[in-house]
mmCIF file of C-alpha atoms and ligand atoms in Angstrom:
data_model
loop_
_atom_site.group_PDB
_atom_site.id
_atom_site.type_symbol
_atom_site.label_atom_id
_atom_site.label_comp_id
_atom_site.label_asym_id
_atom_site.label_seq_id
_atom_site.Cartn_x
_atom_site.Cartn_y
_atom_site.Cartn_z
ATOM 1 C CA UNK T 343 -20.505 107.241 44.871
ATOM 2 C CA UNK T 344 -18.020 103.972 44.408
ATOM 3 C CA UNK T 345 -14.468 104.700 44.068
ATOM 4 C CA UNK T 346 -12.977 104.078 40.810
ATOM 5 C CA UNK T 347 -10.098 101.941 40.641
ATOM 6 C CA UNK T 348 -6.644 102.583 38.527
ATOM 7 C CA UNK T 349 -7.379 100.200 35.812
ATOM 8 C CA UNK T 350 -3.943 98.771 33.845
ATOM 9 C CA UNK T 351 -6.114 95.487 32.162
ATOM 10 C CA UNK T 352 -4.664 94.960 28.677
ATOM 11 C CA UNK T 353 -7.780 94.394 27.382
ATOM 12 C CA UNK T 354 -11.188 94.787 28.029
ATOM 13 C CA UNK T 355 -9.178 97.774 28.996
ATOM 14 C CA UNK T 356 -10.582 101.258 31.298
ATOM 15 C CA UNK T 357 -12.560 103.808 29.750
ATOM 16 C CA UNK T 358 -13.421 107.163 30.716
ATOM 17 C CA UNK T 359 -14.762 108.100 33.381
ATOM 18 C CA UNK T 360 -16.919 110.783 31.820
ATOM 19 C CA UNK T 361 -17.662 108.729 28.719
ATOM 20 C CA UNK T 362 -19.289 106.145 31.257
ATOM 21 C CA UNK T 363 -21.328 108.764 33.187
ATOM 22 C CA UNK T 364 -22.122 109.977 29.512
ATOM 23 C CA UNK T 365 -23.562 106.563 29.131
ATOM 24 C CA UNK T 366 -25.281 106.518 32.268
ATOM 25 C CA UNK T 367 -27.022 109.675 31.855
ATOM 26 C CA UNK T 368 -28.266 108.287 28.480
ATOM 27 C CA UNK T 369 -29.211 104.746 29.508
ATOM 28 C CA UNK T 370 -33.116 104.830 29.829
ATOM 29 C CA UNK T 371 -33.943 107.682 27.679
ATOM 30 C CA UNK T 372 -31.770 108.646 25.107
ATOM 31 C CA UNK T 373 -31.532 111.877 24.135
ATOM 32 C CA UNK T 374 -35.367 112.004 25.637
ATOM 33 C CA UNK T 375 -36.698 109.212 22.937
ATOM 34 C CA UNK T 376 -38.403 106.963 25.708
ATOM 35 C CA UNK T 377 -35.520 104.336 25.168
ATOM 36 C CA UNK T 378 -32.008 102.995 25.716
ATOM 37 C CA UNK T 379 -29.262 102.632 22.413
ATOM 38 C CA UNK T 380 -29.480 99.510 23.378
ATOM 39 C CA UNK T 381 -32.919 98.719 22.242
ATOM 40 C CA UNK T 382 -33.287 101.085 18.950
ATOM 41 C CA UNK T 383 -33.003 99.522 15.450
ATOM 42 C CA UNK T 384 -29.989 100.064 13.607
ATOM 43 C CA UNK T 385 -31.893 101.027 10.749
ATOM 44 C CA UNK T 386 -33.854 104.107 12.407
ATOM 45 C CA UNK T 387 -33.011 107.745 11.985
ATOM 46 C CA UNK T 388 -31.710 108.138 15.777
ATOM 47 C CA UNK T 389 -28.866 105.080 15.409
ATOM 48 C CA UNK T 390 -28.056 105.969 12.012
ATOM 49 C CA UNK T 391 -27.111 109.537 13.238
ATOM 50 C CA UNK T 392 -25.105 108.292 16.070
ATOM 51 C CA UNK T 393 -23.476 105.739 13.572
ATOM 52 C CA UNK T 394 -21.997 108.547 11.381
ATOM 53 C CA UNK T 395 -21.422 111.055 14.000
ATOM 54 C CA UNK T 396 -19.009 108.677 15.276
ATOM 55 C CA UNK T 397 -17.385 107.836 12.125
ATOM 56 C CA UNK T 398 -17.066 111.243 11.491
ATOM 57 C CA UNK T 399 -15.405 112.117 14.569
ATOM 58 C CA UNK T 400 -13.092 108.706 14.084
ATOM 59 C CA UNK T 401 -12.189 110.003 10.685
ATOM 60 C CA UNK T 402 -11.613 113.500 11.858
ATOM 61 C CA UNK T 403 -8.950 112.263 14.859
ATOM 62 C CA UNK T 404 -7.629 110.481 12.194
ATOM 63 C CA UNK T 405 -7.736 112.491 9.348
ATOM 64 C CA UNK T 406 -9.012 109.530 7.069
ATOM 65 C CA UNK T 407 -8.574 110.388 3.787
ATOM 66 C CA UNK T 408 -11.510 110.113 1.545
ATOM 67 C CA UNK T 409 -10.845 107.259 -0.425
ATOM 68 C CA UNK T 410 -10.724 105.178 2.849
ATOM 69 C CA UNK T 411 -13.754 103.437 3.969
ATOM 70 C CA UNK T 412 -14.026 102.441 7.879
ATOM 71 C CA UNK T 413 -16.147 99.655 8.653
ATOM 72 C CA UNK T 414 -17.380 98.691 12.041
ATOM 73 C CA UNK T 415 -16.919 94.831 12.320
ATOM 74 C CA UNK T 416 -17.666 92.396 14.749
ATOM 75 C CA UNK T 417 -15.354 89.077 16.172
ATOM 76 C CA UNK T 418 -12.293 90.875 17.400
ATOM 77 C CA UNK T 419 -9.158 91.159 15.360
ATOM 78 C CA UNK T 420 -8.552 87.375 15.439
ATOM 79 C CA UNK T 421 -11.653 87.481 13.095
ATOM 80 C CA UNK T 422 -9.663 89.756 10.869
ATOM 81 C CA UNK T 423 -6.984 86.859 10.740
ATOM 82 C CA UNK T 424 -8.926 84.883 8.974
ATOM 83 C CA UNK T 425 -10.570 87.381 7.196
ATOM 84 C CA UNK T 426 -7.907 89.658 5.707
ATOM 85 C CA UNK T 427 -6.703 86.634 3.430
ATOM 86 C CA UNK T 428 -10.208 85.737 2.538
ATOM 87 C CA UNK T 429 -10.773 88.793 1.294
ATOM 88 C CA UNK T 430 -6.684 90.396 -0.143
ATOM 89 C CA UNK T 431 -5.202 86.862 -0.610
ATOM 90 C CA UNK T 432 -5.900 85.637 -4.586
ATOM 91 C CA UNK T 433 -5.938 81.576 -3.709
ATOM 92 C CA UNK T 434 -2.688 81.550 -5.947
ATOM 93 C CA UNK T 435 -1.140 83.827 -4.165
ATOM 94 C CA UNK T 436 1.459 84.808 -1.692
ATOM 95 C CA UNK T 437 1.406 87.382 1.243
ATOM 96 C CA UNK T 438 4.112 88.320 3.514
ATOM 97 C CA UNK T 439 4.010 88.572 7.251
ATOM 98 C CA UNK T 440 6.396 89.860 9.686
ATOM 99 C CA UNK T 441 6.166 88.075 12.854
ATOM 100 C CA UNK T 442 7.126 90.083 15.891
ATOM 101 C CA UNK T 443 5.219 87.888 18.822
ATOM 102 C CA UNK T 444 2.214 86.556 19.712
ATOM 103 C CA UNK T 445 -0.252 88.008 17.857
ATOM 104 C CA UNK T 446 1.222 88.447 14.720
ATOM 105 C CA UNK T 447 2.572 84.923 14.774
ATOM 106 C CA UNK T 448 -1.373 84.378 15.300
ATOM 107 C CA UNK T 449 -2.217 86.534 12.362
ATOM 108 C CA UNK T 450 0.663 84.547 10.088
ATOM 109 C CA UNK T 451 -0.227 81.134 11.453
ATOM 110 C CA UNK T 452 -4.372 81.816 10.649
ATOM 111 C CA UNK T 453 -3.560 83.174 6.966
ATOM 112 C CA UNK T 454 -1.879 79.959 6.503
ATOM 113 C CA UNK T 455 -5.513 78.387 6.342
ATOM 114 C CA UNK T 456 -6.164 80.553 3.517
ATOM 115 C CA UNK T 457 -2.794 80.430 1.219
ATOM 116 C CA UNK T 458 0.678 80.790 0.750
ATOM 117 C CA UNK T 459 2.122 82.739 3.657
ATOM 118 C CA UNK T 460 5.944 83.845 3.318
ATOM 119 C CA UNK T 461 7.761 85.060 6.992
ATOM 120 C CA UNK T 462 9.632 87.662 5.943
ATOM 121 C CA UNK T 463 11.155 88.775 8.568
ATOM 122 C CA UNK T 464 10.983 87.196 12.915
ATOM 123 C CA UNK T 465 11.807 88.642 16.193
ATOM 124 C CA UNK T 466 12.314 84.907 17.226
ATOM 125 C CA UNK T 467 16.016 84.843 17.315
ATOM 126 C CA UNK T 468 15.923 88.047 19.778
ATOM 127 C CA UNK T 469 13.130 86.032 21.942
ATOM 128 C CA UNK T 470 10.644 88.810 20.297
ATOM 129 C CA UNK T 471 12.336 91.425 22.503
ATOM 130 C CA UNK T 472 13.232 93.231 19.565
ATOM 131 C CA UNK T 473 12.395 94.093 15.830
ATOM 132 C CA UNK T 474 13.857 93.258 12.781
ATOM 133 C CA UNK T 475 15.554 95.811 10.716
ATOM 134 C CA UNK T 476 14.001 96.640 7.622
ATOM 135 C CA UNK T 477 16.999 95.716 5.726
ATOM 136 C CA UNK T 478 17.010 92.241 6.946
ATOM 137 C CA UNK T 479 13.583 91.813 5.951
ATOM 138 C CA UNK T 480 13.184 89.020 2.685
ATOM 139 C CA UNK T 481 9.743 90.786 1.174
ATOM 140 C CA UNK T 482 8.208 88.703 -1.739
ATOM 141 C CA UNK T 483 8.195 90.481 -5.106
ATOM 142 C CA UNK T 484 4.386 89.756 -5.564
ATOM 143 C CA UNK T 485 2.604 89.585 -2.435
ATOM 144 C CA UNK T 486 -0.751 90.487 -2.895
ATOM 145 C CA UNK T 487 0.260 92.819 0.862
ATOM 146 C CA UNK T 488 2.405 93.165 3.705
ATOM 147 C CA UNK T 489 1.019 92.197 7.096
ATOM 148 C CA UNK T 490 2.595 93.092 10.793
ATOM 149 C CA UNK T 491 1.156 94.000 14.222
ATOM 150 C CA UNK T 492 2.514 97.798 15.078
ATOM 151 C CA UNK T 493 2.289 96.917 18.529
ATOM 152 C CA UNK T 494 2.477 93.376 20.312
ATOM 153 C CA UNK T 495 -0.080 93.675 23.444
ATOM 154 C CA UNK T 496 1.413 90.978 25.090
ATOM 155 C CA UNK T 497 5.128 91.259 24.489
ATOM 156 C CA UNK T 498 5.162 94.881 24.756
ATOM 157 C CA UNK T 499 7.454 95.598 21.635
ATOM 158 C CA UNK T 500 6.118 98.619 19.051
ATOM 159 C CA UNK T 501 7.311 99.600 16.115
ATOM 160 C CA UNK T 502 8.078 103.356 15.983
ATOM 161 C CA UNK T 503 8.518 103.434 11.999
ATOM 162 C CA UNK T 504 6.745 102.471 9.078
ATOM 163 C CA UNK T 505 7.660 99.395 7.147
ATOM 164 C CA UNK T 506 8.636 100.549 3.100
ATOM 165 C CA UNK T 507 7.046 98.086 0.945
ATOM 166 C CA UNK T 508 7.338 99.507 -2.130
ATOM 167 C CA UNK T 509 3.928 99.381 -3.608
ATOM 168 C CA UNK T 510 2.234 96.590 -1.640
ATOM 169 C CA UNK T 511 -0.609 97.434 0.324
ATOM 170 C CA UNK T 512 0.640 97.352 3.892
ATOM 171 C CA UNK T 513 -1.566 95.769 6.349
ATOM 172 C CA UNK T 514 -1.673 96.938 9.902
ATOM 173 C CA UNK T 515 -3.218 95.081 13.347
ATOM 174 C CA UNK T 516 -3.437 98.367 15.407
ATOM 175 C CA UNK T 517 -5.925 96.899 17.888
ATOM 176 C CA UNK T 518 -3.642 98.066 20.975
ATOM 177 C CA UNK T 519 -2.332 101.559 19.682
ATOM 178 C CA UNK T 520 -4.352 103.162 17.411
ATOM 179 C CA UNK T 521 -5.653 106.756 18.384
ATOM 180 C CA UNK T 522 -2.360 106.949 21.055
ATOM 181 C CA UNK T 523 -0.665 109.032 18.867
ATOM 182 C CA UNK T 524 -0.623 110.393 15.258
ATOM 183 C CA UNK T 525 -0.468 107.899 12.078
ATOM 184 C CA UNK T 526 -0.828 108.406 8.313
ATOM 185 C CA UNK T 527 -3.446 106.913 6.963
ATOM 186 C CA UNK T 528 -2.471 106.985 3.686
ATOM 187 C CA UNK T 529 0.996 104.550 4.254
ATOM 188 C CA UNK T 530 -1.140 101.565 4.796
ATOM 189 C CA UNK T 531 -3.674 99.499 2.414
ATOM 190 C CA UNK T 532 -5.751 98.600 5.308
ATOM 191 C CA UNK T 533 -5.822 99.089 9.369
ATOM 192 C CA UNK T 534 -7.907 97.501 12.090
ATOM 193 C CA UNK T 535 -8.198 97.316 15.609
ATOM 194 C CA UNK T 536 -10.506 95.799 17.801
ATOM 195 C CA UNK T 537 -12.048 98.252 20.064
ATOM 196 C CA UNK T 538 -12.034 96.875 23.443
ATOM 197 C CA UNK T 539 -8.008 98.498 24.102
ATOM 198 C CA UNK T 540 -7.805 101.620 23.145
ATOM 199 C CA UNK T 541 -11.052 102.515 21.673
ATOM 200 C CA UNK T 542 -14.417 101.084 23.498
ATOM 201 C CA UNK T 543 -16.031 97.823 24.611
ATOM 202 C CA UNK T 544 -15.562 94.635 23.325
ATOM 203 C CA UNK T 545 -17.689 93.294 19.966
ATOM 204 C CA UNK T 546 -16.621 95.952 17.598
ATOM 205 C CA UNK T 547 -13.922 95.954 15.157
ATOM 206 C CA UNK T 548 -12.785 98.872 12.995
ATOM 207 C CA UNK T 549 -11.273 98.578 9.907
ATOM 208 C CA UNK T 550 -9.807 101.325 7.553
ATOM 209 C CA UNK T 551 -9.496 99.920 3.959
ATOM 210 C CA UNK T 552 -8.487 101.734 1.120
ATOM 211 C CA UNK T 553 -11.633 101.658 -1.996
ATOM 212 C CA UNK T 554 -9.155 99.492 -4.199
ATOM 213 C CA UNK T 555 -8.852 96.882 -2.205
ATOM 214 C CA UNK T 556 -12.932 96.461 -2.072
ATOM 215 C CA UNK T 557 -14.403 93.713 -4.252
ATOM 216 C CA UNK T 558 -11.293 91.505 -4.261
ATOM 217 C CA UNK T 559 -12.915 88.509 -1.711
ATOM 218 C CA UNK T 560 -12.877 84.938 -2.656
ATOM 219 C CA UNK T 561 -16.204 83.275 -3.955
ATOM 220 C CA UNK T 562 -16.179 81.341 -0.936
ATOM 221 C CA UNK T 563 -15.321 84.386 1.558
ATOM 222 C CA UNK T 564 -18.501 84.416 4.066
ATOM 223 C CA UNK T 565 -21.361 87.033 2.665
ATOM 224 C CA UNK T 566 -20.984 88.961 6.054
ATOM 225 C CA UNK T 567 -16.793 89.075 5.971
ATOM 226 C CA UNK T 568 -17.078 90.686 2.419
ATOM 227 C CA UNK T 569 -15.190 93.999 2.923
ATOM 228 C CA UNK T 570 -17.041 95.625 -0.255
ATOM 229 C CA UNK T 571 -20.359 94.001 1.368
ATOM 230 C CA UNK T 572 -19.708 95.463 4.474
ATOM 231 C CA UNK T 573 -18.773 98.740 2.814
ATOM 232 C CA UNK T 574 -21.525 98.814 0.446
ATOM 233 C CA UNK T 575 -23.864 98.255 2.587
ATOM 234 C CA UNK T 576 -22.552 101.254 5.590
ATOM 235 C CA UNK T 577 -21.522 98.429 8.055
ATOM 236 C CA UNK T 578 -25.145 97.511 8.461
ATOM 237 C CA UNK T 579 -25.310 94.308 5.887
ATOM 238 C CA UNK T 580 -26.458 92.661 9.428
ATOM 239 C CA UNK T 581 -27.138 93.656 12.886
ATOM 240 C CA UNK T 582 -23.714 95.379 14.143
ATOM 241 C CA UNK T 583 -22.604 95.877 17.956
ATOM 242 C CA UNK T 584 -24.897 98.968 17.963
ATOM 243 C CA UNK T 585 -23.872 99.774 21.902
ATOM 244 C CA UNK T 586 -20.167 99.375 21.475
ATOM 245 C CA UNK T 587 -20.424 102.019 18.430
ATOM 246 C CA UNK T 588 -22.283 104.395 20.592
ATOM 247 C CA UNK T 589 -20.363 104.336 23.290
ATOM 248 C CA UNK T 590 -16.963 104.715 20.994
ATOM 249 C CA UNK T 591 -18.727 107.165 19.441
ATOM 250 C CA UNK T 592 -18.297 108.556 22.801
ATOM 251 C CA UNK T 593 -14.976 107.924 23.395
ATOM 252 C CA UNK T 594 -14.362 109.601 20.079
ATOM 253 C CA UNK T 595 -15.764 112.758 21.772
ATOM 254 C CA UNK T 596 -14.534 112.754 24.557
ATOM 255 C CA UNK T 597 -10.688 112.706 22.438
ATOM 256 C CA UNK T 598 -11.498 115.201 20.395
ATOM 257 C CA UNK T 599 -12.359 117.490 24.161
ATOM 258 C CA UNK T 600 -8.953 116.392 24.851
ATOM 259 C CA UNK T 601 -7.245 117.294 21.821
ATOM 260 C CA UNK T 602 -7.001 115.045 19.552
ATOM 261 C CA UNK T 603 -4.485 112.437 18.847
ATOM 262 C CA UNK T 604 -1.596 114.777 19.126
ATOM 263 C CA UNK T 605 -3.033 116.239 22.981
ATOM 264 C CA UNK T 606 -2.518 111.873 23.257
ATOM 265 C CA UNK T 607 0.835 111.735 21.775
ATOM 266 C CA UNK T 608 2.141 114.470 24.324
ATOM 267 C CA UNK T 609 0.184 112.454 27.685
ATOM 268 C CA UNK T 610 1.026 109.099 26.686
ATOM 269 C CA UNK T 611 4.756 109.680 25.952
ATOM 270 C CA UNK T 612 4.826 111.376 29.502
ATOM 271 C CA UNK T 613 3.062 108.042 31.053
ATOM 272 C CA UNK T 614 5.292 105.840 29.380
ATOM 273 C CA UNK T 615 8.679 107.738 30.408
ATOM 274 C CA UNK T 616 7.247 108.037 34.067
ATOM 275 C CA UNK T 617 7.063 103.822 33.826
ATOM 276 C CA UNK T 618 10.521 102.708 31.855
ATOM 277 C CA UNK T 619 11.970 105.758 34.435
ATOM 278 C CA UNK T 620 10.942 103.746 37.161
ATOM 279 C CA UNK T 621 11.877 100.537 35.975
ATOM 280 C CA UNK T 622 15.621 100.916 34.523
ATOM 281 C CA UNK T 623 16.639 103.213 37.467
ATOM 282 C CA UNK T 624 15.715 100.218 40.078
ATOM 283 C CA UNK T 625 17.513 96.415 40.133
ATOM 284 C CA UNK T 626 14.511 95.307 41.612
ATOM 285 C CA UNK T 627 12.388 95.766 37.966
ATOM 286 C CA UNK T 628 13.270 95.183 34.647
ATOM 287 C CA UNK T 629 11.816 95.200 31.377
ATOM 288 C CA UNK T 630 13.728 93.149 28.743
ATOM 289 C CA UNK T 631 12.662 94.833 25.430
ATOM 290 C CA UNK T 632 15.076 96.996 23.257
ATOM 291 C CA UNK T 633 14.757 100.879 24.040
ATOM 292 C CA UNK T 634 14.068 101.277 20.635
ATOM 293 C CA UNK T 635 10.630 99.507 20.208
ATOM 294 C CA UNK T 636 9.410 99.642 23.906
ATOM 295 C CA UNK T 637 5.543 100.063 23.834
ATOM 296 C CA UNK T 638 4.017 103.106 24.684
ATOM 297 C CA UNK T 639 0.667 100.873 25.510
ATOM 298 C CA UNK T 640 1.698 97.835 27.624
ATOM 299 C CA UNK T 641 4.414 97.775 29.714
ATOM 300 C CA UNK T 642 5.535 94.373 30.702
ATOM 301 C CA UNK T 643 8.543 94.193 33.582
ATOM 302 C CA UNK T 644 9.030 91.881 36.197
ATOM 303 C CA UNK T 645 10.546 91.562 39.797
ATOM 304 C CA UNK T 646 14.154 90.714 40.414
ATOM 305 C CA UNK T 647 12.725 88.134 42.804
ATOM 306 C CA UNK T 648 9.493 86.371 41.601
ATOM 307 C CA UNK T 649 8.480 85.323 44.488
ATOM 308 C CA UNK T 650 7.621 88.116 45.333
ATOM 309 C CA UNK T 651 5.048 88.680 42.508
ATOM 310 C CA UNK T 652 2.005 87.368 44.484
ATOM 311 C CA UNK T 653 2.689 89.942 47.104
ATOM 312 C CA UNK T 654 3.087 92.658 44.766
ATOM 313 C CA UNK T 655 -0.032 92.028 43.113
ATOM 314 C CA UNK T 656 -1.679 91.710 46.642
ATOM 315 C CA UNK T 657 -0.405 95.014 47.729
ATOM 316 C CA UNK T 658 -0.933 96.736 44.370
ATOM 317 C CA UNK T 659 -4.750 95.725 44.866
ATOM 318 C CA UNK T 660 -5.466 96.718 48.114
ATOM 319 C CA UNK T 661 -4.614 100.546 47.021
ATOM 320 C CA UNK T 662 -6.739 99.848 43.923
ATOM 321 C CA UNK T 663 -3.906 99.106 41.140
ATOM 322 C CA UNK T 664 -5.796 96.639 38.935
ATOM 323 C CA UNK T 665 -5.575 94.499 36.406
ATOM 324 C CA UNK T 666 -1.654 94.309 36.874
ATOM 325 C CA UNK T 667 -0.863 90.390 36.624
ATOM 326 C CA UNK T 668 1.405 89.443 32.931
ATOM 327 C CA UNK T 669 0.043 87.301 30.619
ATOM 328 C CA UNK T 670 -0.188 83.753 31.211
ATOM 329 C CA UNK T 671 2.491 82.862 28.773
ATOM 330 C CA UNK T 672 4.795 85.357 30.303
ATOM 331 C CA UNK T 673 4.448 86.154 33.501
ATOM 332 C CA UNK T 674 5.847 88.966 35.427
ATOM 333 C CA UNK T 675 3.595 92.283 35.755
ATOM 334 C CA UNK T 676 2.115 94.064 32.772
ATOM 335 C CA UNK T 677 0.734 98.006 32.841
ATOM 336 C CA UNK T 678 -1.203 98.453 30.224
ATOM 337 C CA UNK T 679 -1.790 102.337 29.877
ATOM 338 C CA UNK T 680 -4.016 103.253 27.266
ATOM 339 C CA UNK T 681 -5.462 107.008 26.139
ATOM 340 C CA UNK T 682 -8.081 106.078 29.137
ATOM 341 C CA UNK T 683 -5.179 105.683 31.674
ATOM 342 C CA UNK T 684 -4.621 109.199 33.036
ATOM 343 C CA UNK T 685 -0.991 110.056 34.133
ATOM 344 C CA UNK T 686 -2.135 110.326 37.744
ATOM 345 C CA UNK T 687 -2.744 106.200 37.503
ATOM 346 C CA UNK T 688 1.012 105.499 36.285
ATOM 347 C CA UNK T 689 2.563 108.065 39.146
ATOM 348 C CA UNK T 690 0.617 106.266 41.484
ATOM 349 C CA UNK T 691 1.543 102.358 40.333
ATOM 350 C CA UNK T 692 5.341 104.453 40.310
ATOM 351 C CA UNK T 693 4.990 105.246 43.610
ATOM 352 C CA UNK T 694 3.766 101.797 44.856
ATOM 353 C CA UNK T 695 6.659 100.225 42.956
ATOM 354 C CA UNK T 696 9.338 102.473 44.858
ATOM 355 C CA UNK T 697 7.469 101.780 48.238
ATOM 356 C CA UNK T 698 7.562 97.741 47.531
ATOM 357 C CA UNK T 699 10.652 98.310 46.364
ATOM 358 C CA UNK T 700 11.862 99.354 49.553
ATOM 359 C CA UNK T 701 9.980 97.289 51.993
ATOM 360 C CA UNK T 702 11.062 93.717 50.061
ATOM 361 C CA UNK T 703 14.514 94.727 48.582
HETATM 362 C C1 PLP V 1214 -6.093 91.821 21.657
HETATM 363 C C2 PLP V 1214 -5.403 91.722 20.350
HETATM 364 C C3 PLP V 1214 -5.835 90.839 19.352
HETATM 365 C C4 PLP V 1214 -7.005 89.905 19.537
HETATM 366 O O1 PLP V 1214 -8.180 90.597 19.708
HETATM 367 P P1 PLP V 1214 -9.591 89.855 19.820
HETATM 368 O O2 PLP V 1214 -10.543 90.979 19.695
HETATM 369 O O3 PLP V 1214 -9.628 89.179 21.139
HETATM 370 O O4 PLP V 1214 -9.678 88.891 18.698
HETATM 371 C C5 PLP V 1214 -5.144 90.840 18.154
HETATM 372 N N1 PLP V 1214 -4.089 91.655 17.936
HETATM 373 C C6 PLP V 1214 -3.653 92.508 18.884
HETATM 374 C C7 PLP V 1214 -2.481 93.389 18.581
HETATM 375 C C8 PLP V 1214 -4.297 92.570 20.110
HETATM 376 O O5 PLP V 1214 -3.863 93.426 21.051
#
């Protein structure tokens, strides 16, 4: 059998390794139906099943309150940028965004297309390395909703509170932390995430939107990025990513073996301490982000000496630490350590970084 790498991509990001034997197991005959996922209609008894099985088991990590639908989406949450104000943005209206890096700022600067967009609060003057206190925040008194990112992939800055917004549907872009710990549903108006992080493949979107704000899209809002279409019609108005649900359905599973969100809380605050632990006790790495909204997901740091960053990501390959190289517009390193990314993986890129550490500094 190949040897599985330690996979720290931010995104298509690792899955499990059972979940993909799962898959394997299931590829040419499903369930013993003569056929692959792949190739059944959406529409038939067998896909239908495994569509609501998995929303079930989404709802039930979640604990999705009932007067929240989820709809499984396709074109990524940058879709959703476009779409959010199509649908929640009255053409008059205003809506506030808090822009804490890059994708937010991507979110803000899409919704911009679409209407009146207030920035009510910016990391900018802290280089995005930290976020805005709620008190310095300058909320419009009728948005039609709130937007912000709770955790910025690329910068790796999370917020570890909810924003108050006093009555305004708060709108969420979890597509790097959901399911890595415990949220509450019922603070927000509407949350999505693209799946290929911390959830399954690429091509699927999910979105949690509360029934109120169905029904509210523009006449010219796209039949197919209609929320209450999409809703009415049980995320099957078209063709959706029918293997990317299954095999999130899956992953959904395979959580729930695990324990649940909480059983995720407990690992992932473990991997993460391992990490920063590593990082602030050397002078060789650093990480520039306020303690207080470090990301639990993505861990950017970089090398006291950057020339030495090819070498590191040379040596960190050859044992089979993937996936490890920042993003273009930051450069450095960058662990991404999602649900998938088991604790042995971090103690093992800790260990590299201790032995490079020694041989270079
Ligand atoms: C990856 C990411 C996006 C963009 O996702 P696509 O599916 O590529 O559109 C948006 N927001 C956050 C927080 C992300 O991590």
């Amino acid at each position: 059998m190949s040897k599985r790498a330690y996979n720290f991509c931010a995104g298509p990001a690792a899955l499990p390794e059972a979940v993909l034997q799962r898959a394997r197991e299931e590829m040419l005959d499903w369930h013993g139906k003569g056929l692959s996922v792949m190739e059944m209609s959406h529409r038939g008894a067998d896909f239908v099943g495994i569509a609501e099985q998995a929303e079930q088991d989404f709802r039930d990590l979640l604990s999705i309150p009932n007067n929240y639908k989820v709809l499984f989406m396709q074109g990524g949450a940058s879709q959703q940028f476009a779409q959010i104000p199509l649908n929640l943005l009255p053409e008059n209206g205003v809506a506030d965004y808090i822009d804490t890096g890059i994708w937010s700022g991507k979110s803000a600067k899409e919704a911009a297309h679409f209407g009146k967009v207030n920035i009510a609060a910016t990391g900018k003057a802290h280089n995005y390395f930290d976020i805005p206190a709620q008190r310095e925040w300058q909320l419009s008194k009728d948005a039609a909703y709130v937007h912000y990112a709770t955790n910025e992939t690329i910068g790796g800055v999370q917020f570890d509170w909810v924003p108050e917004t006093n009555g305004v549907p708060l709108v969420a872009d979890m597509s790097s932390d959901i399911l890595s710990r415990p949220i509450n549903v019922a603070d927000f108006g509407m949350i999505y995430a693209g799946a290929q992080k911390n959830i399954g493949p690429s091509g699927l979107l999910i979105g949690i939107i509360r029934e109120d704000l169905l029904g509210k899209a523009r006449a010219s809002c796209p039949t197919v990025m209609d929320y209450k279409v999409i809703a009415d019609n049980d995320s099957m108005y078209n063709t959706p990513p029918t293997f990317s649900w299954y095999l999130s359905g899956l992953v959904f599973k395979w959580l729930k073996a695990q324990g649940g969100v909480l059983a995720m809380e407990k690992l992932n605050r473990e991997k993460k301490e391992l990490l920063y632990k590593a990082i602030d006790e050397s002078s060789f790495y650093t990480n520039p982000v306020a303690k207080e909204c470090r990301s639990w997901m993505n861990i950017p740091f970089r090398l006291a000496d950057e020339s030495l960053d090819k070498a590191f990501l040379a040596g960190a390959e050859e044992r089979g630490l993937l996936n490890l190289k920042g993003h273009r517009s930051v450069g450095g390193m960058r662990a991404s350590i999602y649900n998938a990314v088991g604790l042995d993986a971090v103690q093992a890129l800790v260990d590299y970084m201790r032995e490079f550490e020694k041989e270079k500094a």
